[in-house]
Amino acid sequence: MRLRRLELEFEGTVRVEWKSFLLRPNPQPDRDLDQFREYTRSWARPAADSDAGTFREWSTDAGPPSHSIPPHLVAKAAATLGEDAFQSVHDRLLHAYFAENRDISADETLRAIWRDAGLPDESFARREDPALLRSVIDDHDEAVALGVNGVPAVRLEDGDAAVLGAQPLEVYRRWFARSIAARR
């Protein structure tokens, strides 16, 4: 939400392009639910910011997502249908995970998100395109080469550094403003 807000604030100068970073690149189907619940307690810090999205400590019995690739493939498949389709799926993925505690690596969850976004059922198969998997991996590898080791991470185009972690709006605003001024 913060980045979308800044995109509007710096309209014509800043454009957000979401890229993939795989927190769990390899399937881990037997992740410990209690350990994952403990991890989600760390969401309280970003949730406390006044402009934060909805974050809820994991409270369901649904297993934690087993790996990161499936939701990234679905987001990239939606992007092949246009920017609005991508934004709709992206927003729903984040909400399903952080606010509703749904397993966004589960096929049935991803199909439901796709349908909720109003996208054609027959287009869901696009997530199986090997070119999309290559794109997810390339995005991830690019981030790793830049030293990214978590999310969110924000980088300016052609920049060789990233701002890591959920930062307050003002941190991003100052960084964008200084970077824009330096490029003029």
CSV table of C-alpha atoms in Angstrom, one decimal:
chain,number,residue,atom,x,y,z
A,1,MET,CA,0.0,0.0,0.0
A,2,ARG,CA,2.8,2.4,0.8
A,3,LEU,CA,4.5,1.9,-2.5
A,4,ARG,CA,1.2,2.3,-4.4
A,5,ARG,CA,0.6,5.5,-2.4
A,6,LEU,CA,4.1,6.9,-3.4
A,7,GLU,CA,3.6,5.8,-7.0
A,8,LEU,CA,0.5,8.2,-7.0
A,9,GLU,CA,2.4,10.9,-5.1
A,10,PHE,CA,5.3,10.8,-7.6
A,11,GLU,CA,3.1,10.2,-10.6
A,12,GLY,CA,5.0,10.2,-13.8
A,13,THR,CA,8.3,9.7,-12.0
A,14,VAL,CA,7.9,6.6,-10.0
A,15,ARG,CA,6.4,3.3,-11.3
A,16,VAL,CA,6.3,0.3,-9.0
A,17,GLU,CA,7.3,-3.0,-10.7
A,18,TRP,CA,6.8,-6.0,-8.5
A,19,LYS,CA,9.4,-8.8,-8.9
A,20,SER,CA,9.7,-12.2,-7.4
A,21,PHE,CA,11.8,-13.1,-4.3
A,22,LEU,CA,11.5,-16.6,-3.1
A,23,LEU,CA,11.5,-16.8,0.7
A,24,ARG,CA,11.1,-20.6,0.3
A,25,PRO,CA,12.4,-21.6,-3.1
A,26,ASN,CA,12.1,-25.3,-2.4
A,27,PRO,CA,9.0,-27.1,-1.2
A,28,GLN,CA,8.9,-27.8,2.5
A,29,PRO,CA,5.6,-29.7,2.9
A,30,ASP,CA,6.1,-30.6,6.5
A,31,ARG,CA,6.7,-27.2,8.0
A,32,ASP,CA,6.0,-27.0,11.7
A,33,LEU,CA,2.8,-25.0,12.3
A,34,ASP,CA,3.7,-24.0,15.8
A,35,GLN,CA,7.1,-22.7,14.7
A,36,PHE,CA,5.4,-20.8,11.8
A,37,ARG,CA,2.9,-19.3,14.2
A,38,GLU,CA,5.7,-18.0,16.4
A,39,TYR,CA,7.4,-16.5,13.3
A,40,THR,CA,4.1,-14.6,12.4
A,41,ARG,CA,4.2,-12.8,15.7
A,42,SER,CA,6.9,-10.7,14.0
A,43,TRP,CA,4.2,-9.3,11.8
A,44,ALA,CA,3.0,-7.2,14.7
A,45,ARG,CA,5.7,-4.5,14.1
A,46,PRO,CA,4.7,-3.6,10.5
A,47,ALA,CA,1.0,-4.0,11.4
A,48,ALA,CA,1.4,-1.3,14.1
A,49,ASP,CA,2.2,1.4,11.5
A,50,SER,CA,-0.8,3.6,10.7
A,51,ASP,CA,-0.6,3.0,7.0
A,52,ALA,CA,0.1,-0.7,7.2
A,53,GLY,CA,-2.1,-3.3,5.5
A,54,THR,CA,-3.8,-6.0,7.6
A,55,PHE,CA,-1.5,-8.4,9.3
A,56,ARG,CA,-2.9,-11.2,11.5
A,57,GLU,CA,-0.8,-13.6,13.5
A,58,TRP,CA,-1.4,-17.1,12.0
A,59,SER,CA,-4.4,-18.4,13.8
A,60,THR,CA,-5.8,-21.1,11.6
A,61,ASP,CA,-5.0,-24.8,11.4
A,62,ALA,CA,-4.2,-24.4,7.7
A,63,GLY,CA,-0.6,-25.4,7.2
A,64,PRO,CA,1.8,-22.6,6.4
A,65,PRO,CA,2.7,-22.2,2.7
A,66,SER,CA,5.0,-24.9,1.7
A,67,HIS,CA,7.0,-22.8,-0.8
A,68,SER,CA,7.0,-19.5,-2.7
A,69,ILE,CA,6.9,-20.5,-6.3
A,70,PRO,CA,3.2,-21.2,-6.8
A,71,PRO,CA,1.9,-17.8,-5.8
A,72,HIS,CA,4.6,-16.1,-7.8
A,73,LEU,CA,3.6,-18.1,-10.9
A,74,VAL,CA,-0.1,-17.2,-10.4
A,75,ALA,CA,0.8,-13.5,-10.1
A,76,LYS,CA,2.9,-13.6,-13.3
A,77,ALA,CA,0.2,-15.5,-15.1
A,78,ALA,CA,-2.3,-12.8,-14.1
A,79,ALA,CA,0.2,-10.2,-15.4
A,80,THR,CA,0.0,-11.8,-18.8
A,81,LEU,CA,-3.7,-10.7,-18.8
A,82,GLY,CA,-2.8,-7.1,-18.0
A,83,GLU,CA,-1.8,-4.7,-15.2
A,84,ASP,CA,-5.2,-4.6,-13.6
A,85,ALA,CA,-5.4,-8.5,-13.5
A,86,PHE,CA,-1.9,-8.5,-11.8
A,87,GLN,CA,-2.9,-5.9,-9.2
A,88,SER,CA,-6.1,-7.7,-8.4
A,89,VAL,CA,-4.4,-11.1,-7.9
A,90,HIS,CA,-1.4,-9.5,-6.1
A,91,ASP,CA,-3.6,-7.7,-3.6
A,92,ARG,CA,-5.7,-10.8,-3.0
A,93,LEU,CA,-2.5,-13.0,-2.5
A,94,LEU,CA,-1.2,-10.6,0.1
A,95,HIS,CA,-4.6,-10.3,1.8
A,96,ALA,CA,-5.1,-14.1,1.8
A,97,TYR,CA,-1.7,-14.7,3.4
A,98,PHE,CA,-1.4,-11.9,5.9
A,99,ALA,CA,-5.0,-11.1,6.8
A,100,GLU,CA,-6.8,-14.4,6.3
A,101,ASN,CA,-4.0,-16.9,7.1
A,102,ARG,CA,-4.6,-19.0,4.0
A,103,ASP,CA,-2.0,-21.3,2.5
A,104,ILE,CA,-1.2,-19.4,-0.8
A,105,SER,CA,0.9,-22.4,-2.0
A,106,ALA,CA,-2.2,-24.6,-2.1
A,107,ASP,CA,-3.7,-25.0,-5.6
A,108,GLU,CA,-7.3,-24.6,-4.3
A,109,THR,CA,-6.5,-21.3,-2.6
A,110,LEU,CA,-4.7,-20.0,-5.7
A,111,ARG,CA,-7.7,-21.0,-7.9
A,112,ALA,CA,-10.1,-19.3,-5.5
A,113,ILE,CA,-8.0,-16.1,-5.6
A,114,TRP,CA,-7.9,-16.3,-9.4
A,115,ARG,CA,-11.7,-16.6,-9.5
A,116,ASP,CA,-12.2,-13.9,-6.9
A,117,ALA,CA,-10.2,-11.5,-9.1
A,118,GLY,CA,-12.7,-12.2,-11.9
A,119,LEU,CA,-10.1,-13.8,-14.2
A,120,PRO,CA,-11.1,-16.5,-16.8
A,121,ASP,CA,-10.9,-20.0,-15.4
A,122,GLU,CA,-9.2,-21.2,-18.6
A,123,SER,CA,-6.4,-18.7,-18.2
A,124,PHE,CA,-5.3,-20.2,-14.8
A,125,ALA,CA,-3.3,-22.8,-16.7
A,126,ARG,CA,-0.9,-20.0,-17.8
A,127,ARG,CA,0.8,-20.5,-14.4
A,128,GLU,CA,2.3,-23.7,-15.9
A,129,ASP,CA,4.2,-21.8,-18.7
A,130,PRO,CA,7.9,-22.6,-18.3
A,131,ALA,CA,8.8,-19.0,-19.3
A,132,LEU,CA,7.0,-17.8,-16.2
A,133,LEU,CA,9.0,-20.1,-14.0
A,134,ARG,CA,12.1,-18.8,-15.7
A,135,SER,CA,11.0,-15.3,-15.0
A,136,VAL,CA,10.4,-16.0,-11.3
A,137,ILE,CA,13.8,-17.6,-11.0
A,138,ASP,CA,15.5,-14.8,-12.9
A,139,ASP,CA,13.9,-12.1,-10.6
A,140,HIS,CA,15.0,-14.1,-7.5
A,141,ASP,CA,18.5,-14.5,-8.8
A,142,GLU,CA,18.8,-10.8,-9.6
A,143,ALA,CA,17.7,-9.9,-6.1
A,144,VAL,CA,20.2,-12.3,-4.5
A,145,ALA,CA,23.0,-10.8,-6.6
A,146,LEU,CA,22.0,-7.4,-5.2
A,147,GLY,CA,22.3,-8.8,-1.6
A,148,VAL,CA,18.6,-9.0,-1.0
A,149,ASN,CA,17.8,-11.6,1.7
A,150,GLY,CA,14.2,-10.9,2.6
A,151,VAL,CA,11.1,-9.0,1.8
A,152,PRO,CA,10.0,-6.4,1.1
A,153,ALA,CA,13.0,-5.0,-0.7
A,154,VAL,CA,12.8,-1.9,-2.8
A,155,ARG,CA,15.3,-0.9,-5.4
A,156,LEU,CA,15.4,1.9,-7.9
A,157,GLU,CA,15.7,1.0,-11.6
A,158,ASP,CA,19.4,0.6,-12.5
A,159,GLY,CA,20.2,0.9,-8.8
A,160,ASP,CA,22.7,-1.4,-7.1
A,161,ALA,CA,21.3,-1.1,-3.6
A,162,ALA,CA,17.9,-1.9,-2.0
A,163,VAL,CA,16.0,-0.8,1.0
A,164,LEU,CA,15.2,-3.9,3.0
A,165,GLY,CA,12.3,-4.5,5.3
A,166,ALA,CA,8.9,-2.8,5.8
A,167,GLN,CA,10.0,0.8,6.2
A,168,PRO,CA,7.8,3.7,7.2
A,169,LEU,CA,6.3,5.7,4.4
A,170,GLU,CA,8.6,8.7,5.1
A,171,VAL,CA,11.8,6.6,4.6
A,172,TYR,CA,10.7,5.6,1.1
A,173,ARG,CA,9.5,9.2,0.4
A,174,ARG,CA,12.8,10.7,1.3
A,175,TRP,CA,14.7,8.1,-0.6
A,176,PHE,CA,12.7,8.6,-3.8
A,177,ALA,CA,12.9,12.4,-3.6
A,178,ARG,CA,16.7,12.3,-3.1
A,179,SER,CA,17.2,9.8,-5.8
A,180,ILE,CA,15.0,11.7,-8.3
A,181,ALA,CA,16.8,15.0,-7.5
A,182,ALA,CA,20.2,13.3,-8.0
A,183,ARG,CA,19.2,12.1,-11.4
A,184,ARG,CA,18.2,15.5,-12.7
